[in-house]
Short mmCIF file of C-alpha atoms in Angstrom, two decimals:
data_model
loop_
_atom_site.label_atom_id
_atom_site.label_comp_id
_atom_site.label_asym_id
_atom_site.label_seq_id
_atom_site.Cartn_x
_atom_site.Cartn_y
_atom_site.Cartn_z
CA UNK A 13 38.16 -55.24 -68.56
CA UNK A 14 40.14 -54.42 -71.57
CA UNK A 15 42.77 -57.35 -71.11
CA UNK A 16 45.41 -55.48 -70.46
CA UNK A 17 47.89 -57.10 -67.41
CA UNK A 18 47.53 -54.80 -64.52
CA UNK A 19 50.82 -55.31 -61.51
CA UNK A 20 50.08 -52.58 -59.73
CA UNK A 21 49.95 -55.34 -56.96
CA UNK A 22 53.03 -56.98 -58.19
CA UNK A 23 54.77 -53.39 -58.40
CA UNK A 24 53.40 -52.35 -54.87
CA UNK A 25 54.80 -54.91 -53.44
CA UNK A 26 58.45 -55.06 -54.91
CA UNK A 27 58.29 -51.65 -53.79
CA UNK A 28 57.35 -52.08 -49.83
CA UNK A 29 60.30 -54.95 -50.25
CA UNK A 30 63.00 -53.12 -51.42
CA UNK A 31 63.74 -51.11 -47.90
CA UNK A 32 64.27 -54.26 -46.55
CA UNK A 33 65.96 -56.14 -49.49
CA UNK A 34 70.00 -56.90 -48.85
CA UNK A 35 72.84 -58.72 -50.01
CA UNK A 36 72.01 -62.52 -50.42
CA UNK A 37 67.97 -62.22 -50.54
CA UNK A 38 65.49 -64.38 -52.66
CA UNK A 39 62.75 -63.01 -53.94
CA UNK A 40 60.19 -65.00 -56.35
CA UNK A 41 57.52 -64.22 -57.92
CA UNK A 42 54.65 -67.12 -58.27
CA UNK A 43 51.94 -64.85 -59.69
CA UNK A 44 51.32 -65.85 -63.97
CA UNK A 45 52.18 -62.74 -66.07
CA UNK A 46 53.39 -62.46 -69.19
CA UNK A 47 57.28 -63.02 -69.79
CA UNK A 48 59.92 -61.21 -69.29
CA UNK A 49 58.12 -59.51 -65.90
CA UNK A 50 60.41 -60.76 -63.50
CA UNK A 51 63.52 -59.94 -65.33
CA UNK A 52 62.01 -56.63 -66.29
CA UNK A 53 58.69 -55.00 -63.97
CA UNK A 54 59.76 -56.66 -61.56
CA UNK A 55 63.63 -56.24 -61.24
CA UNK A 56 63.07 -52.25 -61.64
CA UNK A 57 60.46 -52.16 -58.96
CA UNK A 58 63.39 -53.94 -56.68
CA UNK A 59 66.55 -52.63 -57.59
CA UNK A 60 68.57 -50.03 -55.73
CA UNK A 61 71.71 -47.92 -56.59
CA UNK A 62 73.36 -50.13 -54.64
CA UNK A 63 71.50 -53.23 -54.88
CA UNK A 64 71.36 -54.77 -58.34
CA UNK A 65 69.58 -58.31 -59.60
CA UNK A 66 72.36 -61.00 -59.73
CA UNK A 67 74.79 -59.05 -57.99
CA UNK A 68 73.54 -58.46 -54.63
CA UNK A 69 70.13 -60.33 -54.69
CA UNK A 70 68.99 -63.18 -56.05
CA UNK A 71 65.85 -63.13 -58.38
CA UNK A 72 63.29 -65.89 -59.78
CA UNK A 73 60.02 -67.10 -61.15
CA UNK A 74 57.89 -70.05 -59.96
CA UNK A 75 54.76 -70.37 -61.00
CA UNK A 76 51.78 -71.53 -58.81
CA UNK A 77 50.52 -75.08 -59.87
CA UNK A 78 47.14 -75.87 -57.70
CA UNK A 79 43.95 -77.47 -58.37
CA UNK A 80 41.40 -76.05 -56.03
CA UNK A 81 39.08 -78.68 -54.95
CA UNK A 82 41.22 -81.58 -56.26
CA UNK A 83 41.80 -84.00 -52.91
CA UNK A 84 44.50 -85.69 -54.88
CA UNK A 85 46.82 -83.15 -55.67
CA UNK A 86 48.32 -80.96 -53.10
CA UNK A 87 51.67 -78.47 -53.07
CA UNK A 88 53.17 -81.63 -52.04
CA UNK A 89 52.73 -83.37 -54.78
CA UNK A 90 52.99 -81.39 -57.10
CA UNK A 91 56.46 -80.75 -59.58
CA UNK A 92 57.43 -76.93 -59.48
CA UNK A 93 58.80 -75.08 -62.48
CA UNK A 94 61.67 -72.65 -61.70
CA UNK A 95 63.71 -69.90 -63.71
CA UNK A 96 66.07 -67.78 -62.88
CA UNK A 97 67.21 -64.50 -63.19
CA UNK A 98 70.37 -66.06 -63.90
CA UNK A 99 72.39 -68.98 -62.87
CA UNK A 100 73.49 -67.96 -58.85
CA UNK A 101 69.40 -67.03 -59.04
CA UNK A 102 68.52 -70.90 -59.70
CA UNK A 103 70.38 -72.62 -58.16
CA UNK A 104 68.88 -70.76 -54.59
CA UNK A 105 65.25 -71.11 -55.56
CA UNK A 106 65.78 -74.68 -56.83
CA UNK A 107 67.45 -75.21 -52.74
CA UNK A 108 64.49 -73.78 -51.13
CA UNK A 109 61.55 -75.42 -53.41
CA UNK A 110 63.42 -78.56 -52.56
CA UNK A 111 62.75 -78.63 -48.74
CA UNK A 112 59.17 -78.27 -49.82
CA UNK A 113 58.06 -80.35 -53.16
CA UNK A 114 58.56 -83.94 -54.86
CA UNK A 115 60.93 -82.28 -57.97
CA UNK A 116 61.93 -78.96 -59.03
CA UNK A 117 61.80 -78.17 -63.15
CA UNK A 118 64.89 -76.04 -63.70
CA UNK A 119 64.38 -74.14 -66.92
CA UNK A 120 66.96 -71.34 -68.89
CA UNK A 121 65.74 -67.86 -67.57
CA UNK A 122 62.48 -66.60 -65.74
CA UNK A 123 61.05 -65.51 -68.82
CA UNK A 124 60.56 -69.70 -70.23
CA UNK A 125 59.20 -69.95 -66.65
CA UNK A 126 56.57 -67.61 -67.26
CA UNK A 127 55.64 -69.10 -70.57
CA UNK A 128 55.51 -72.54 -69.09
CA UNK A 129 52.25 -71.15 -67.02
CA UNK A 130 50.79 -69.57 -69.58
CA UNK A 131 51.04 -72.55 -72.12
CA UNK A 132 49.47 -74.84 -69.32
CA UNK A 133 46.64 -72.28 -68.75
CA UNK A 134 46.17 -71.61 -72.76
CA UNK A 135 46.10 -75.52 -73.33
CA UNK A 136 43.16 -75.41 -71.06
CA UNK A 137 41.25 -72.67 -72.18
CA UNK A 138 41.33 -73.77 -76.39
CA UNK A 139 40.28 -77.38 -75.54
CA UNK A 140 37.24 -76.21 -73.11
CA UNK A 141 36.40 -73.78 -76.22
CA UNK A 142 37.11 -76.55 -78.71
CA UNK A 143 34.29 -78.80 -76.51
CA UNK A 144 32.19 -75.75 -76.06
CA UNK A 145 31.42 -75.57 -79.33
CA UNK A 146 31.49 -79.31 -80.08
CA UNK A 147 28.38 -78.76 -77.42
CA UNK A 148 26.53 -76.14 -79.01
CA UNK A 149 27.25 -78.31 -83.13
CA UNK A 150 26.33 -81.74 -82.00
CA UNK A 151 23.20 -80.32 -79.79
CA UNK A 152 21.79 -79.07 -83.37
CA UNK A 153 22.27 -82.51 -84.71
CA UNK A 154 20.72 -84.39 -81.74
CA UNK A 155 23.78 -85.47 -80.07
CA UNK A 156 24.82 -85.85 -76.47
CA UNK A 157 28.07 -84.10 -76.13
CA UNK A 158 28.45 -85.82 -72.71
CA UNK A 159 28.29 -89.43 -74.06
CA UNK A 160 30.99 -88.49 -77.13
CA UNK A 161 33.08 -87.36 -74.98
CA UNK A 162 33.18 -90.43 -72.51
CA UNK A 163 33.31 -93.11 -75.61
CA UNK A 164 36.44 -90.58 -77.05
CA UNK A 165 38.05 -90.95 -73.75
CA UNK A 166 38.30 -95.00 -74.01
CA UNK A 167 41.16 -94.03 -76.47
CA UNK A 168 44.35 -94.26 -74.30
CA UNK A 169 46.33 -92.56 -76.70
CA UNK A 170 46.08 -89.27 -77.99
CA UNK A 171 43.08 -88.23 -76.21
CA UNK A 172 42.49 -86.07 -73.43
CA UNK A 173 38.76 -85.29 -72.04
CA UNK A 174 37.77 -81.65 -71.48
CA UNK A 175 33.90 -80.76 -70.36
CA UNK A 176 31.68 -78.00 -71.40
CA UNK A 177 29.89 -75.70 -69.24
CA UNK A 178 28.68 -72.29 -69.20
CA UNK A 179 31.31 -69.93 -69.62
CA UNK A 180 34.64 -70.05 -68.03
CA UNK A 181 35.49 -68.88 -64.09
CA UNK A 182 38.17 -68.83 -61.93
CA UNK A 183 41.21 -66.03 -61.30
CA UNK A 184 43.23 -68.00 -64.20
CA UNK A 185 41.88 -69.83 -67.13
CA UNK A 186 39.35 -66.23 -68.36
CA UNK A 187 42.17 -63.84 -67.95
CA UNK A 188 45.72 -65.10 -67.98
CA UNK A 189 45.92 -66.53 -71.55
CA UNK A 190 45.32 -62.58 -72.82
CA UNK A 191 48.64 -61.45 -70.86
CA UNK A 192 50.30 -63.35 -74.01
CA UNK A 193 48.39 -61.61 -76.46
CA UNK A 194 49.26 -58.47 -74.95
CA UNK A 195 52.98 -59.28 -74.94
CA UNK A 196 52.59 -60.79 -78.39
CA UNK A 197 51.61 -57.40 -80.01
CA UNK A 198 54.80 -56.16 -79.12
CA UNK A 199 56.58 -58.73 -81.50
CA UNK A 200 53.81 -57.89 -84.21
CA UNK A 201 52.91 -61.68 -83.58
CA UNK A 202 49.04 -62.56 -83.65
CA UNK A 203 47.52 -64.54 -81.18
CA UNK A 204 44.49 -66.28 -83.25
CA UNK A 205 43.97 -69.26 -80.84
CA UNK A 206 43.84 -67.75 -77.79
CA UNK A 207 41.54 -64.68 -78.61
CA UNK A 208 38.84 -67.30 -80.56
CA UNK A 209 38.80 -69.59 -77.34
CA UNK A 210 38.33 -66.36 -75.54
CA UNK A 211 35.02 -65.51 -77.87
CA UNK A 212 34.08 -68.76 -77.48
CA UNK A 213 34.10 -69.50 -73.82
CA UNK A 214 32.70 -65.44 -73.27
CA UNK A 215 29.89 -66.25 -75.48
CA UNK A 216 28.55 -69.59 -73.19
CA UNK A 217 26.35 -67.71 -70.28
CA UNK A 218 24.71 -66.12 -73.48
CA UNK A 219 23.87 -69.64 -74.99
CA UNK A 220 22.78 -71.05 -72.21
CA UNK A 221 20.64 -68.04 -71.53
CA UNK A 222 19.00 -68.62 -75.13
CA UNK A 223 18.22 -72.47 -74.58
CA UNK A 224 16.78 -71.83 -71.29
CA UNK A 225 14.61 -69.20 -72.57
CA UNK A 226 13.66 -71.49 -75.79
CA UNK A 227 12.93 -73.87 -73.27
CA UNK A 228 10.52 -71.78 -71.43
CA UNK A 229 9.21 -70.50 -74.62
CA UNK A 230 8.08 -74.47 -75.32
CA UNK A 231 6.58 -74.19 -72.05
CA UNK A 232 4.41 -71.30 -73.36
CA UNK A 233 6.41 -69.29 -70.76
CA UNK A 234 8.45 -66.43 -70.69
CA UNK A 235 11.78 -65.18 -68.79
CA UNK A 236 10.21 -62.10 -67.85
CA UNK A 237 8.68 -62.40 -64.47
CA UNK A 238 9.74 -66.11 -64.53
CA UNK A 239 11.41 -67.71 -60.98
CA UNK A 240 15.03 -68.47 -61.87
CA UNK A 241 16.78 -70.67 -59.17
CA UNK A 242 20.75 -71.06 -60.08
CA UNK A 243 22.61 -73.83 -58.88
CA UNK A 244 26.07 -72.95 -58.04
CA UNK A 245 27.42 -69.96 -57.43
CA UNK A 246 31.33 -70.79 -57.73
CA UNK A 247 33.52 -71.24 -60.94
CA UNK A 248 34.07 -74.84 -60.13
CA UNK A 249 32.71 -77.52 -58.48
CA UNK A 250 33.08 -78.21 -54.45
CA UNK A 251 35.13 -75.05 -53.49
CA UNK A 252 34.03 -71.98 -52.53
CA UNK A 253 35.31 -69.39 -55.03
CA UNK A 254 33.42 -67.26 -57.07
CA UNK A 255 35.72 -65.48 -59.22
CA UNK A 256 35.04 -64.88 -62.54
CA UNK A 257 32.42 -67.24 -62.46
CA UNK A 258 30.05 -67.43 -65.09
CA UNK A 259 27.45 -67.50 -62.72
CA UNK A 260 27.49 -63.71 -62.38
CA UNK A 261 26.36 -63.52 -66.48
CA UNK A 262 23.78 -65.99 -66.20
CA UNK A 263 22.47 -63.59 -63.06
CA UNK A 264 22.80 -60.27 -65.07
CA UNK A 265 21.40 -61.58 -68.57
CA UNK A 266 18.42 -63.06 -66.97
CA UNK A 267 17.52 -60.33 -64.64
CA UNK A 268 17.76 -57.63 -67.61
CA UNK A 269 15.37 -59.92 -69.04
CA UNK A 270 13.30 -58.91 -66.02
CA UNK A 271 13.42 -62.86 -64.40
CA UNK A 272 13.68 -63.06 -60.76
CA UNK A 273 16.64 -64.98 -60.13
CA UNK A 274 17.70 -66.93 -57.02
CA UNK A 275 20.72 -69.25 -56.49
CA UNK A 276 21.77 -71.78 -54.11
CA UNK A 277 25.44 -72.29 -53.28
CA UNK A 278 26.09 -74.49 -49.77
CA UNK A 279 30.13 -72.84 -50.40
CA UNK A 280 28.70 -69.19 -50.77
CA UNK A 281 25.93 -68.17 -48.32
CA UNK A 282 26.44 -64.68 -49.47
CA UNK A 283 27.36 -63.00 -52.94
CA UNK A 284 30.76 -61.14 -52.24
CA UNK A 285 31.69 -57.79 -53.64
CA UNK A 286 33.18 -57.93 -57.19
CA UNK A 287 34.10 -55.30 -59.73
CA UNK A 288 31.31 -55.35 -61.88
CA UNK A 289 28.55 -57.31 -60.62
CA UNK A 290 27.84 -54.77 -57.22
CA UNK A 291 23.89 -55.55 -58.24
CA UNK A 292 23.85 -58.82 -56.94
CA UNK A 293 26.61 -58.06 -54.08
CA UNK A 294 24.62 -58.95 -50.26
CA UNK A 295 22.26 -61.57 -52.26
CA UNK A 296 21.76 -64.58 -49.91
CA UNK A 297 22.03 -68.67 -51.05
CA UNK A 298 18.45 -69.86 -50.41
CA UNK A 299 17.54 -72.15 -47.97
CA UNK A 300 17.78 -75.86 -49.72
CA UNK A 301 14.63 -77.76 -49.39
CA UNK A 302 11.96 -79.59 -51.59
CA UNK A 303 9.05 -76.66 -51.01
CA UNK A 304 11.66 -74.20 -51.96
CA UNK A 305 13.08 -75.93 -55.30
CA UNK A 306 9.35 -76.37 -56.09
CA UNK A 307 8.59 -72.96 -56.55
CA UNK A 308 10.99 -71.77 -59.46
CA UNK A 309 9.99 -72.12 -62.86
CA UNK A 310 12.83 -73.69 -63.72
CA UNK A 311 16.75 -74.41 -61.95
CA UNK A 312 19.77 -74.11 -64.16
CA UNK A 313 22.72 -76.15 -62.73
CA UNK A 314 25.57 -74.09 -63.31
CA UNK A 315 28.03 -75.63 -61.12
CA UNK A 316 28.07 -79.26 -60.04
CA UNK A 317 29.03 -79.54 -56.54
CA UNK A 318 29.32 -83.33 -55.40
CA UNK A 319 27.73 -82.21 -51.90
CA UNK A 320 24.25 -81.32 -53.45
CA UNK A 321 21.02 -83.31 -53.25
CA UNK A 322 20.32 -84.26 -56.50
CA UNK A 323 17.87 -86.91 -56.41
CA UNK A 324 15.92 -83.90 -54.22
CA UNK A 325 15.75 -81.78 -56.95
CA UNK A 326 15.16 -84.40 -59.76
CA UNK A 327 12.19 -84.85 -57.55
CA UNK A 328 10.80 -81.50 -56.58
CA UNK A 329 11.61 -79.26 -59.73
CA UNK A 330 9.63 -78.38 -62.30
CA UNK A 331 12.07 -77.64 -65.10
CA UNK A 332 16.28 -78.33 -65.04
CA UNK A 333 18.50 -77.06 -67.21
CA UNK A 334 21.98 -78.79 -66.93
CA UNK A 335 25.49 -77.59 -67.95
CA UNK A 336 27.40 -79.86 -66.22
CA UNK A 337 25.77 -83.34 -66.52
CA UNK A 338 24.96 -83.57 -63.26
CA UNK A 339 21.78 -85.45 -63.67
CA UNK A 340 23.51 -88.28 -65.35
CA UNK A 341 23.93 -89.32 -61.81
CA UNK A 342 20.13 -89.50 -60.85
CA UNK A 343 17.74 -92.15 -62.82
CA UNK A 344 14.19 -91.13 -63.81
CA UNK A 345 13.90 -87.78 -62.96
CA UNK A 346 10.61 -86.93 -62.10
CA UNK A 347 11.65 -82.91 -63.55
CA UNK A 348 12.13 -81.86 -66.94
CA UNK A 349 15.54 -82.51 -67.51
CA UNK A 350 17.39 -80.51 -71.03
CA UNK A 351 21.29 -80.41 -71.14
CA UNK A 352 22.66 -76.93 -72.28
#
């Protein structure tokens, strides 16, 4: 809530290990943090009087590299970065990721291991800002986002494509870039970058919220009492996680606008508990059928899943709002159709 780290978890558990830890154990921590936990929090939380890091155990950092949803890419597959506590340290994790991935990436100490995560996570997060706002600029001018952004990504130099959507989800991209601001104010070092990507990204389920309800407006309709159906529950398309999604925003600002809000999710027939949406917790994925669509005022696509009906909806809804594009995929919509 106030990005701050919290390892209570990480700290628990070093603690229920270290009855059991003895001479010649590996212990690694995979979970992104700012750096300098493992050789710090972490080591502490492990250490006995007569069982020190690099002396009697061996201590690392390898951080988790997966794509959820991504068919192509599995643990496999994938390269795995590893630091050590110290030398003995790295050379044991290196042995064991070794029986289990294509490469290991040795690096100097745990802490540049921790920093490699975080830079991969930050990269994401300032380039899905960066298109964010490209979004909400070259909509004012009359410009399709979407189609800039496949003619950019002709270039094969140089280029990388990122997509806009409505806010940022997911246990990673939201929240770990701010463990290196945290860390950062300790070195009196500010972290512009990161924190305006944050803004950014936060400030999407809001946008979207105002060009649906302009939209409505033009309709000579109004959010109040109007029949919201929201497609996609989870942060990202085809899995069935809904952490941090932005979702949960879009639900909240347009219910305190007094809407009646529905959503459809095939991966989420039910919302989970989370920490501070408890309102919507129990909330049931409607049944997906044309009479149902039919009867919303409008459906906001807020997650694209590849498994949904599209050409269903294009025909049976009345209004769509689209964050992810998905209705590139479906020629002459009968519905409304307004990217946002």
């Amino acid at each position: 809530l106030y990005r701050e780290p919290d390892l209570s978890y990480v700290i628990s558990t070093a603690e229920s290990i270290r009855p059991h830890l003895h001479n010649e154990h590996l212990v690694i921590l995979e979970s992104t943090t700012y750096p300098k936990t493992t050789e710090g929090v972490l080591r502490e939380a492990l250490e006995r009087d007569d069982l020190k890091a690099g002396k009697d155990f061996y201590l690392a950092y390898s951080p988790e590299r997966e794509d959820p949803g991504n068919v192509n890419f599995s643990t496999t597959q994938i390269p795995k970065v590893v630091g050590g506590f110290d030398e003995a340290s790295l050379v044991v994790a290196q042995a064991l990721y070794e029986q289990i991935v294509p490469e290991t990436v040795p690096v100097s100490s745990a802490a540049t291991a921790e920093a490699v995560k975080l830079t991969e996570n930050i990269f994401r997060s300032v380039n899905i800002a960066l298109v964010n706002e490209l979004k909400i600029i070259y909509d004012k001018m009359g410009i399709d986002i979407w189609e800039v952004i496949e003619a950019a990504k002709t270039k094969p130099f140089g280029y990388m494509p990122f997509y806009p959507g409505p806010g940022l989800g997911g246990h990673c991209i939201p929240i770990d870039p701010f463990y290196l601001t945290w860390k950062a104010r300790e070195y009196d070092c500010p972290t512009r970058f990161i924190e305006l990507a944050g803004e950014i990204n936060t400030a999407m389920p809001e946008y979207v919220v105002q060009r649906t309800t302009d939209e409505l407006n033009q309709r000579n309709k109004s959010v109040k009492d109007a029949r919201i159906l929201i497609l996609g529950l989870a942060y990202k398309k085809n899995v069935g996680d809904p952490r941090e999604s932005p979702t949960f925003e879009l639900m909240r600002h347009f219910t305190e606008k007094g809407a009646n809000v529905d959503y459809y999710d095939p991966y989420i027939p039910e919302v989970p508990a989370t920490r501070r949406y408890s309102t919507f917790t129990g909330k049931k994925s409607i049944d997906w059928n044309p009479q149902a669509i039919a009867q919303y005022d409008l459906t906001l696509i807020a997650t694209a899943h590849d498994n949904i009906d599209y050409q269903c909806l294009a025909d049976h809804a009345q209004l769509i709002i689209d964050t992810r594009n998905a209705m590139s995929r479906v020629e002459n919509p009968k519905a409304t159709v307004v990217r946002a």
